PDB file of C-alpha atoms in Angstrom:
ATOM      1  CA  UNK Z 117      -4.940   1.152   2.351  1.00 45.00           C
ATOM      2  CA  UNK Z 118      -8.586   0.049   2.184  1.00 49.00           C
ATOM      3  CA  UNK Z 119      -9.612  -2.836   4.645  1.00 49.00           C
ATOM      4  CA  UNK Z 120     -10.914  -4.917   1.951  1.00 48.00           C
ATOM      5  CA  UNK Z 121      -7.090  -4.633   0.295  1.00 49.00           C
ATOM      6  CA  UNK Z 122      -5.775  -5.539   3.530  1.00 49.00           C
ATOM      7  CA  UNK Z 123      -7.423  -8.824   3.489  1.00 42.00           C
ATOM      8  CA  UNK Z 124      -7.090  -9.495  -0.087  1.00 44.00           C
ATOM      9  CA  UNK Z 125      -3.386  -8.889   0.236  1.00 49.00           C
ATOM     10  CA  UNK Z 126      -2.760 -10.909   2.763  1.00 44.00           C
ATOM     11  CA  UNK Z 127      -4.015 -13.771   0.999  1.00 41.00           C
ATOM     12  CA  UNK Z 128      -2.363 -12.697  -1.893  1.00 53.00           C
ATOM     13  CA  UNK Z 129       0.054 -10.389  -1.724  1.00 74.00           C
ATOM     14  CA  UNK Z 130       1.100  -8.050  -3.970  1.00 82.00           C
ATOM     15  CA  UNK Z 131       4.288  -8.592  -6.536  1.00 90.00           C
ATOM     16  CA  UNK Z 132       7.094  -6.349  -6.761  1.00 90.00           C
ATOM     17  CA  UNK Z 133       6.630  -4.448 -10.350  1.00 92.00           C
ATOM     18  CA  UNK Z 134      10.172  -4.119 -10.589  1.00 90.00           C
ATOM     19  CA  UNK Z 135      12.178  -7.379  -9.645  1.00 92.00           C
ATOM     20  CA  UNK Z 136       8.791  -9.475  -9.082  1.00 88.00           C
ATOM     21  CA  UNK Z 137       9.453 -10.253  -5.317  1.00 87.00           C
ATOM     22  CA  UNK Z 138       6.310 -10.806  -3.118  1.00 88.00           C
ATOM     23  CA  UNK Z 139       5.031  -8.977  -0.617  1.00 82.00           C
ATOM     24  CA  UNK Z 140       4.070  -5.063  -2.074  1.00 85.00           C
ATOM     25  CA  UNK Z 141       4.028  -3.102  -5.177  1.00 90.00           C
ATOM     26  CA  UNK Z 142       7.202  -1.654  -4.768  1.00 90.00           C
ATOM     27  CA  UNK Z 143      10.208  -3.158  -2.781  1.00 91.00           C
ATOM     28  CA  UNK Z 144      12.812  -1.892  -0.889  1.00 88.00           C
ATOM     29  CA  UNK Z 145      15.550  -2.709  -3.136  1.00 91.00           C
ATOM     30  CA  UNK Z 146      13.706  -1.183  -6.385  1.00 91.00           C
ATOM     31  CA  UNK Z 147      11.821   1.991  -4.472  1.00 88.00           C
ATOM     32  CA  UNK Z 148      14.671   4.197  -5.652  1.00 87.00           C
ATOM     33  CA  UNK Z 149      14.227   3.277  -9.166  1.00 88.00           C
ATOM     34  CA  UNK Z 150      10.231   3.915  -9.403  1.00 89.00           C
ATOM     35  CA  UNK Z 151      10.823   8.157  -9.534  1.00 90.00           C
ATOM     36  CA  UNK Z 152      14.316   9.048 -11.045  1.00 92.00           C
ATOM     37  CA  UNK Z 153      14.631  12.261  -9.922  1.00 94.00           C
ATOM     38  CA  UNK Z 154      14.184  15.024 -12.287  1.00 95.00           C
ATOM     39  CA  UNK Z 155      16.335  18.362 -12.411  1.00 96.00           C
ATOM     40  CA  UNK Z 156      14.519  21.359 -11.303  1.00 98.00           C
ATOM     41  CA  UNK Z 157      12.651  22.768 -14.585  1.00 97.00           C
ATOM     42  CA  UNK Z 158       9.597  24.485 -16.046  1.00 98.00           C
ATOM     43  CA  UNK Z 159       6.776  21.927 -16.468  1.00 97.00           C
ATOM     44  CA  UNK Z 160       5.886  23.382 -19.720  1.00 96.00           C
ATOM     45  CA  UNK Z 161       9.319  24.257 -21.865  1.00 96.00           C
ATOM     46  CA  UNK Z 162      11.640  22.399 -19.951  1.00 96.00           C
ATOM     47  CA  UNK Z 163      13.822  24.877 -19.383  1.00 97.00           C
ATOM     48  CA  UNK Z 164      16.043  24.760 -16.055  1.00 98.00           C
ATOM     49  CA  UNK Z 165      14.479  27.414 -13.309  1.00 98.00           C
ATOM     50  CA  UNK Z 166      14.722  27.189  -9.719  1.00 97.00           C
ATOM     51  CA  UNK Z 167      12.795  25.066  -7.274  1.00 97.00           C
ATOM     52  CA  UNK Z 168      10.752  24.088 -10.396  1.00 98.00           C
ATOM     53  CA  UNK Z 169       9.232  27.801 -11.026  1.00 98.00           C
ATOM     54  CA  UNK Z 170       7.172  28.069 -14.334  1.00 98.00           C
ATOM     55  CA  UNK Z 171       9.908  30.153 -16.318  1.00 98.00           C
ATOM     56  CA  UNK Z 172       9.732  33.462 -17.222  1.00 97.00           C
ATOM     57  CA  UNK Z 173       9.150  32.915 -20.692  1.00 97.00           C
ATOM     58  CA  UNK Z 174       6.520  31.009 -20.066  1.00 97.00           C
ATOM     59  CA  UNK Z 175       4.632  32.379 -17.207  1.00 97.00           C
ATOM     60  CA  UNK Z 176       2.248  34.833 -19.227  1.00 96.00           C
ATOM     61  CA  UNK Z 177       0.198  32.149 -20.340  1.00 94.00           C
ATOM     62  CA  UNK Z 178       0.217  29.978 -17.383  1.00 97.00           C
ATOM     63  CA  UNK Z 179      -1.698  30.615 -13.919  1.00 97.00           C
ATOM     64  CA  UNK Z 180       1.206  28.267 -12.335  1.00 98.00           C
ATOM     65  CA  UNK Z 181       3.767  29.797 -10.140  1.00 98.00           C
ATOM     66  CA  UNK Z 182       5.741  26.190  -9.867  1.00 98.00           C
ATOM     67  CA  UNK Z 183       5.230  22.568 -10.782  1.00 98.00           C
ATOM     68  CA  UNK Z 184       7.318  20.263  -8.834  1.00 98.00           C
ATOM     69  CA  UNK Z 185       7.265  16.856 -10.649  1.00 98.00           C
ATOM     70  CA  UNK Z 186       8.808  13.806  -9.542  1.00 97.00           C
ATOM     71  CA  UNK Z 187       9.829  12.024 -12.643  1.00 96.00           C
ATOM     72  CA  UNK Z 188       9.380  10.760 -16.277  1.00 96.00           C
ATOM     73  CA  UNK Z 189       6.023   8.646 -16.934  1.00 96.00           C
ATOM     74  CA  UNK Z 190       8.417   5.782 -17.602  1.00 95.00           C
ATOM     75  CA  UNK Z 191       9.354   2.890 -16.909  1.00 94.00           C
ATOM     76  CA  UNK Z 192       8.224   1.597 -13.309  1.00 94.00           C
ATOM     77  CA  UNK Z 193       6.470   5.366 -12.225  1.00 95.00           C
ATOM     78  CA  UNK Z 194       4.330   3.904 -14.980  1.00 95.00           C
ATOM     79  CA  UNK Z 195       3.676   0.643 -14.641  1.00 94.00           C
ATOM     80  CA  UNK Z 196       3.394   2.021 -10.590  1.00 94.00           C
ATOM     81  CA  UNK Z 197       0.416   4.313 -11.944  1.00 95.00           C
ATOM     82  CA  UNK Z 198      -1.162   2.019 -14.369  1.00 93.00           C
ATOM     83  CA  UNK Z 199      -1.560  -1.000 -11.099  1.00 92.00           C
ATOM     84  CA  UNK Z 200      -2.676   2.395  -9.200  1.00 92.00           C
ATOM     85  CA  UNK Z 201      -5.495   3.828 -11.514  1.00 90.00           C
ATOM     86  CA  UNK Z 202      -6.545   0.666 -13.488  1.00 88.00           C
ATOM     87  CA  UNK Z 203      -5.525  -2.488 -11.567  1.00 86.00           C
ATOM     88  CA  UNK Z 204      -7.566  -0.772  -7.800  1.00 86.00           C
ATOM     89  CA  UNK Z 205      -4.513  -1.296  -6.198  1.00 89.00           C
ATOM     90  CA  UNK Z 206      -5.141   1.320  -3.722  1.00 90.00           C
ATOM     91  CA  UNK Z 207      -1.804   0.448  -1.400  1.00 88.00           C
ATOM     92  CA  UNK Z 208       0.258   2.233  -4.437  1.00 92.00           C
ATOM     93  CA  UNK Z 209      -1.115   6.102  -2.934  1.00 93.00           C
ATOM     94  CA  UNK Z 210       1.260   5.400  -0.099  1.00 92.00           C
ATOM     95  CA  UNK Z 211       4.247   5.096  -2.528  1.00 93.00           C
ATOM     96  CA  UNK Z 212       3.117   7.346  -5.119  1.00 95.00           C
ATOM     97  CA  UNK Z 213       2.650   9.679  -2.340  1.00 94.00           C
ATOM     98  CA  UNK Z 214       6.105   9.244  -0.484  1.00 93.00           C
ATOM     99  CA  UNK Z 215       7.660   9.724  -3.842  1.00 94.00           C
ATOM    100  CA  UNK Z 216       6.054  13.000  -4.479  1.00 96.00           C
ATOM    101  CA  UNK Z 217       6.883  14.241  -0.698  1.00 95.00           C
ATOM    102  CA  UNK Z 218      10.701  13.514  -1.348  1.00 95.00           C
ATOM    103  CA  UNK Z 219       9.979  16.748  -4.139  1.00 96.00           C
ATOM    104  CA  UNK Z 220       8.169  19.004  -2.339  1.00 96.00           C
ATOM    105  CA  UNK Z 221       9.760  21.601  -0.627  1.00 96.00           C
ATOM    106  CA  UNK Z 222       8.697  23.002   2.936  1.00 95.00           C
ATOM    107  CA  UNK Z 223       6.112  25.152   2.758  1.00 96.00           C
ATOM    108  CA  UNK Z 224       4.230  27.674   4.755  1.00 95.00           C
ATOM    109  CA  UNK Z 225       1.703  25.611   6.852  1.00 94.00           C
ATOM    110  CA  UNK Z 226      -1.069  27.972   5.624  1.00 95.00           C
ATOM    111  CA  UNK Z 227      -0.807  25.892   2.364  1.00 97.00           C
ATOM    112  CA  UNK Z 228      -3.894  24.545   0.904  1.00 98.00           C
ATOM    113  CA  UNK Z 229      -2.989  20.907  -1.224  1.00 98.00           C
ATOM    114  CA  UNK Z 230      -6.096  20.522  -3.457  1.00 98.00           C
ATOM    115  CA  UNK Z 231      -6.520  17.555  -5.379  1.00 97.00           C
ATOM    116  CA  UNK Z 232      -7.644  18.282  -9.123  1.00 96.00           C
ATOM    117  CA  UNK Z 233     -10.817  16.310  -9.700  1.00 92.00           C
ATOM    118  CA  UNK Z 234     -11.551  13.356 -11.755  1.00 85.00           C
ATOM    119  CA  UNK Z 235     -14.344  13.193 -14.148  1.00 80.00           C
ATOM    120  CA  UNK Z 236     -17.365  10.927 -11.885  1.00 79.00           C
ATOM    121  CA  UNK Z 237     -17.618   7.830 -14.752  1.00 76.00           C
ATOM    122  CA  UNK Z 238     -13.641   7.130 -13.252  1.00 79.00           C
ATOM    123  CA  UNK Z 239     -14.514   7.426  -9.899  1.00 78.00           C
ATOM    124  CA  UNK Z 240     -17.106   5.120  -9.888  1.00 78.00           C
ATOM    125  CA  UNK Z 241     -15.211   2.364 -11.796  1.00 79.00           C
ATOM    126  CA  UNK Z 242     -12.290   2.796 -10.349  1.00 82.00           C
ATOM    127  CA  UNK Z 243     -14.068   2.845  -6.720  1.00 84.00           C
ATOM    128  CA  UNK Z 244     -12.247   5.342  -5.386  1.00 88.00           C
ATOM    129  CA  UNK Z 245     -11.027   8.920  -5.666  1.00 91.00           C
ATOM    130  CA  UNK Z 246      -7.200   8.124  -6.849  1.00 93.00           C
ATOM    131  CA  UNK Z 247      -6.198  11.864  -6.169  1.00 95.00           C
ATOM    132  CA  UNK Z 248      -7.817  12.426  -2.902  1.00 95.00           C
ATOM    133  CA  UNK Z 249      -5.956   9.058  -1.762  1.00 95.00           C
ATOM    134  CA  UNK Z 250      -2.431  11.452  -2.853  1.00 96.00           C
ATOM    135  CA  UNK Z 251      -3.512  14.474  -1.441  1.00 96.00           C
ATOM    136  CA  UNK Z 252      -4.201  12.337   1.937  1.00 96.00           C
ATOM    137  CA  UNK Z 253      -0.903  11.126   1.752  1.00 95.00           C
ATOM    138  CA  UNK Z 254       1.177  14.166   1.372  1.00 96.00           C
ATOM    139  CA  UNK Z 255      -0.961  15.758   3.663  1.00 96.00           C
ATOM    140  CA  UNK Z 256       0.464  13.529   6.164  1.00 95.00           C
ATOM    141  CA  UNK Z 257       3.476  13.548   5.096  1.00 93.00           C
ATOM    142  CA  UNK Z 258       3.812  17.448   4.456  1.00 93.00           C
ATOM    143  CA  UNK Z 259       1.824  18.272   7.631  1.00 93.00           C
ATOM    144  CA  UNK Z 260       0.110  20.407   5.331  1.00 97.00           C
ATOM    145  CA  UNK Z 261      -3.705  20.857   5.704  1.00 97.00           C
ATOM    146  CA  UNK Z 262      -5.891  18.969   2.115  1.00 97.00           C
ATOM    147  CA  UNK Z 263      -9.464  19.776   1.234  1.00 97.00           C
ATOM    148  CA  UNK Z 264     -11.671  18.722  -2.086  1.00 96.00           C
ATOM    149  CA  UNK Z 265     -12.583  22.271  -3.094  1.00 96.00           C
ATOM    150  CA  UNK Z 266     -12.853  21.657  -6.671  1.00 96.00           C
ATOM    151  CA  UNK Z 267     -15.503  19.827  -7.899  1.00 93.00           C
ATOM    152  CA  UNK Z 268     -15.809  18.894 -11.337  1.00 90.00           C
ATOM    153  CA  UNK Z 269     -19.474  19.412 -14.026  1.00 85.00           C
ATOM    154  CA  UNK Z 270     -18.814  16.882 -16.982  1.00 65.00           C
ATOM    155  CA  UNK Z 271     -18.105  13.274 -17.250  1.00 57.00           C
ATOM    156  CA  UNK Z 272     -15.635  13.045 -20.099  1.00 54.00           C
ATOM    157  CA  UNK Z 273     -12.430  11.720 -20.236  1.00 55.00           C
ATOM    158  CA  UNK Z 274      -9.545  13.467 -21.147  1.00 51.00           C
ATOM    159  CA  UNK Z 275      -7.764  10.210 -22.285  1.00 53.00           C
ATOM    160  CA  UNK Z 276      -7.594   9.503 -25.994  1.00 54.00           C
ATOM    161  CA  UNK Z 277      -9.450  12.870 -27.021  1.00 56.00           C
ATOM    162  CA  UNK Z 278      -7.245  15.492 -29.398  1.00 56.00           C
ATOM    163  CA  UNK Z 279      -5.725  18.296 -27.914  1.00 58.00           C
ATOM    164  CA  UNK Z 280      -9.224  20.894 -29.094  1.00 61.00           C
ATOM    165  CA  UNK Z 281     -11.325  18.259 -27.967  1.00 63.00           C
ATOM    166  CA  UNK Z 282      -9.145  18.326 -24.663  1.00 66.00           C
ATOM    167  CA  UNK Z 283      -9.135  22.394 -24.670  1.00 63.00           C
ATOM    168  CA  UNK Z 284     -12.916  22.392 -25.288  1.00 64.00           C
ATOM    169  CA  UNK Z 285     -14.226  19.947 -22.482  1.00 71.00           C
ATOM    170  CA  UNK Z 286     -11.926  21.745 -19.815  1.00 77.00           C
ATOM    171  CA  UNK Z 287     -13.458  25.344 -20.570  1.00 68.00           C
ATOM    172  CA  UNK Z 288     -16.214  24.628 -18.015  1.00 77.00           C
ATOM    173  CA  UNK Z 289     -15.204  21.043 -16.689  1.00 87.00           C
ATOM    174  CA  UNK Z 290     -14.397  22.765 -12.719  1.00 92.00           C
ATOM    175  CA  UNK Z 291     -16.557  24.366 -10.215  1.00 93.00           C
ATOM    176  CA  UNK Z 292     -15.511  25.982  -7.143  1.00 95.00           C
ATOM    177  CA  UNK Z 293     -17.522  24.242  -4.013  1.00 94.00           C
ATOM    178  CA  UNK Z 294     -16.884  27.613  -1.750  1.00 91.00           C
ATOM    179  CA  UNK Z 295     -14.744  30.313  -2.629  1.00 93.00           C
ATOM    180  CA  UNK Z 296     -14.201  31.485   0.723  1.00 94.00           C
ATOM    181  CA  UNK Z 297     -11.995  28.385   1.260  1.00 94.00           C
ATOM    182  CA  UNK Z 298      -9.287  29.431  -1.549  1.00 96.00           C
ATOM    183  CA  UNK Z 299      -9.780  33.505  -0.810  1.00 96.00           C
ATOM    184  CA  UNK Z 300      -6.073  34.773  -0.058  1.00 97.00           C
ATOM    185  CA  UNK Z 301      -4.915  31.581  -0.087  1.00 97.00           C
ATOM    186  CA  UNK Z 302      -1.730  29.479  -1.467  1.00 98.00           C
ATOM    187  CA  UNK Z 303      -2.787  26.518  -3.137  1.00 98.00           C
ATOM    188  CA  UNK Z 304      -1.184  23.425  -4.502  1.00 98.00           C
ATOM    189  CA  UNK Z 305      -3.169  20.990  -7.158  1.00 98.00           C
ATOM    190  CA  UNK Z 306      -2.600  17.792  -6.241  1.00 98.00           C
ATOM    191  CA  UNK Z 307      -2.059  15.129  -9.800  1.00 97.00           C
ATOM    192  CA  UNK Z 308      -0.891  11.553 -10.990  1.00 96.00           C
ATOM    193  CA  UNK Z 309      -0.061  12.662 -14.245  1.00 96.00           C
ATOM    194  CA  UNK Z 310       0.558  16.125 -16.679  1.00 96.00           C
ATOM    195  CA  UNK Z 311       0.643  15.960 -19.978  1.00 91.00           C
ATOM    196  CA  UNK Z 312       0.233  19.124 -21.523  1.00 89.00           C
ATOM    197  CA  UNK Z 313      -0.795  21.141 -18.612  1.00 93.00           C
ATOM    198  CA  UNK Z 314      -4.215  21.812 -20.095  1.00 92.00           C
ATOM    199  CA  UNK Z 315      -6.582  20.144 -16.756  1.00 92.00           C
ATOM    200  CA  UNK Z 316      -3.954  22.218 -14.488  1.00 96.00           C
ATOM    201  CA  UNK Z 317      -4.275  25.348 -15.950  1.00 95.00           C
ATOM    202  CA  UNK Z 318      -7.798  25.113 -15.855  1.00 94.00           C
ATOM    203  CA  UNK Z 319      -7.972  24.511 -12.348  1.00 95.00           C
ATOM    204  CA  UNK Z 320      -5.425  27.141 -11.436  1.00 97.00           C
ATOM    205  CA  UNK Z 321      -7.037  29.632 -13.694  1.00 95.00           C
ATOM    206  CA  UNK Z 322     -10.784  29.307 -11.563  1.00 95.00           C
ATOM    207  CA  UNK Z 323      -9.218  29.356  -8.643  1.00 97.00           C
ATOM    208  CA  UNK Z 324      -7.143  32.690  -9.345  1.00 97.00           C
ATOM    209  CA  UNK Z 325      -9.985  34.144 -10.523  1.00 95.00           C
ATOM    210  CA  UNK Z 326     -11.534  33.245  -7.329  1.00 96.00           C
ATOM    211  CA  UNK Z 327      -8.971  35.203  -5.066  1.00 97.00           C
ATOM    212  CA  UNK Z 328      -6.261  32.425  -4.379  1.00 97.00           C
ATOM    213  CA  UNK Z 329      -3.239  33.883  -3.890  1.00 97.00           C
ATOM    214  CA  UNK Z 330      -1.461  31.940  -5.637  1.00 98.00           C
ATOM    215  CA  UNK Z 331      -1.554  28.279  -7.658  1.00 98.00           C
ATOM    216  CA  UNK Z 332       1.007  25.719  -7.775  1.00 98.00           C
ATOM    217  CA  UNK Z 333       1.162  22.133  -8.338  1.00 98.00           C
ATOM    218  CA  UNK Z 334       2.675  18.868  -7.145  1.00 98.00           C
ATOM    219  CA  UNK Z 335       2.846  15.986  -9.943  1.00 98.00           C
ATOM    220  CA  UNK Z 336       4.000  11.973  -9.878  1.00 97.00           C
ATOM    221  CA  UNK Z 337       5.047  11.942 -13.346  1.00 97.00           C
ATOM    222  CA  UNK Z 338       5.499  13.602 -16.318  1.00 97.00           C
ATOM    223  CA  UNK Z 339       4.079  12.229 -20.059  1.00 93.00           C
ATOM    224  CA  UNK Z 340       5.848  13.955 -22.961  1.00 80.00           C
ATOM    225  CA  UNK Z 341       3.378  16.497 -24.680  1.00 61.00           C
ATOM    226  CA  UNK Z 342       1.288  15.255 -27.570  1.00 48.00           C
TER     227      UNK Z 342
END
């Protein structure tokens, strides 16, 4: 948490957003209910696979190996992401974050966790970089190394636009900062949110391309596809 949140906080402290009691976003008592766990599955048919491997049915068009989601966008997980991305409260990383730990499994320490870039017009209303705040977290809580290697060219949203307007803008929406970094490498993207897989692909397929040895992800929650 940001110093300036510390103060404001404690002057006015956050509510819980499930039961309403004071003190922070998320309480003890209604933690357990912000990510009901998910069964393990393909991120893109649904179908049940183990340890939440893209299945094989679906793995010719995808650049995934596994997804490993959290939960449903639902519920609190989205009224926990909404305070998160559009409210600045900047405390919710360190639940959003825990919550996404409690789903990933151990992994080899060489792991890379990347964080999948938002477009710059966000980051500088929001103030901060919302997925470099999660990929700090599980980095400390995975002991797994983190580092911003994508960057990203356009400023458009993906929110509200149609699924070709979506397809279009993320053709050339990433950049690679130095390919050396994700040579031979096992990377996970680091998200908030999937939808229909479309920025995550994009990301995994530049980074194949660019020698990683392989591309997974780690996701809060889940939307269902439009």
């Amino acid at each position: 948490m940001f110093i300036l949140e510390r103060i404001i906080s404690a002057i006015a402290p956050h509510n819980c957003l499930g039961c309403g009691r004071e003190g922070s976003l998320l309480c003890v008592w209604c933690s357990p209910d912000a990510a009901i766990p998910l069964p393990s599955r393909c991120y893109i048919c649904r179908a049940i696979t183990t340890d939440f491997a893209v299945c094989s049915k679906c793995r010719p068009k995808s650049k995934l190996k596994k997804v490993w989601v959290s939960t449903e966008y639902d519920g609190l997980a989205k009224k926990l992401v909404h305070s998160y991305k559009f409210q600045r409260a900047q405390s919710a990383a360190a639940d959003i974050g825990r919550l996404m730990a409690d789903v990933l499994p151990v992994l080899d320490t060489e792991t890379l966790l990347v964080p999948v870039p938002s477009a710059t017009s966000r980051l500088k209303n929001r103030g901060y970089d919302h997925t470099l705040l999660l990929c700090k977290e599980l980095s400390r809580q995975s002991n797994l190394h983190y580092q911003s290697v994508l960057g990203r060219t356009g400023q458009s949203r993906q929110v509200g636009a149609s699924r070709q307007q979506r397809q279009q803008q993320l053709a050339s929406a990433f950049f690679i900062k130095n390919e050396d970094t994700v040579r031979s490498v096992n990377i996970v993207l680091v998200d908030d949110i999937v939808t229909s897989g479309g920025t995550l692909e994009a990301c995994a397929k530049l980074l194949k391309s660019a020698g990683a040895k392989s591309v997974s992800a780690i996701i809060f929650a889940q939307k269902t596809s439009m």
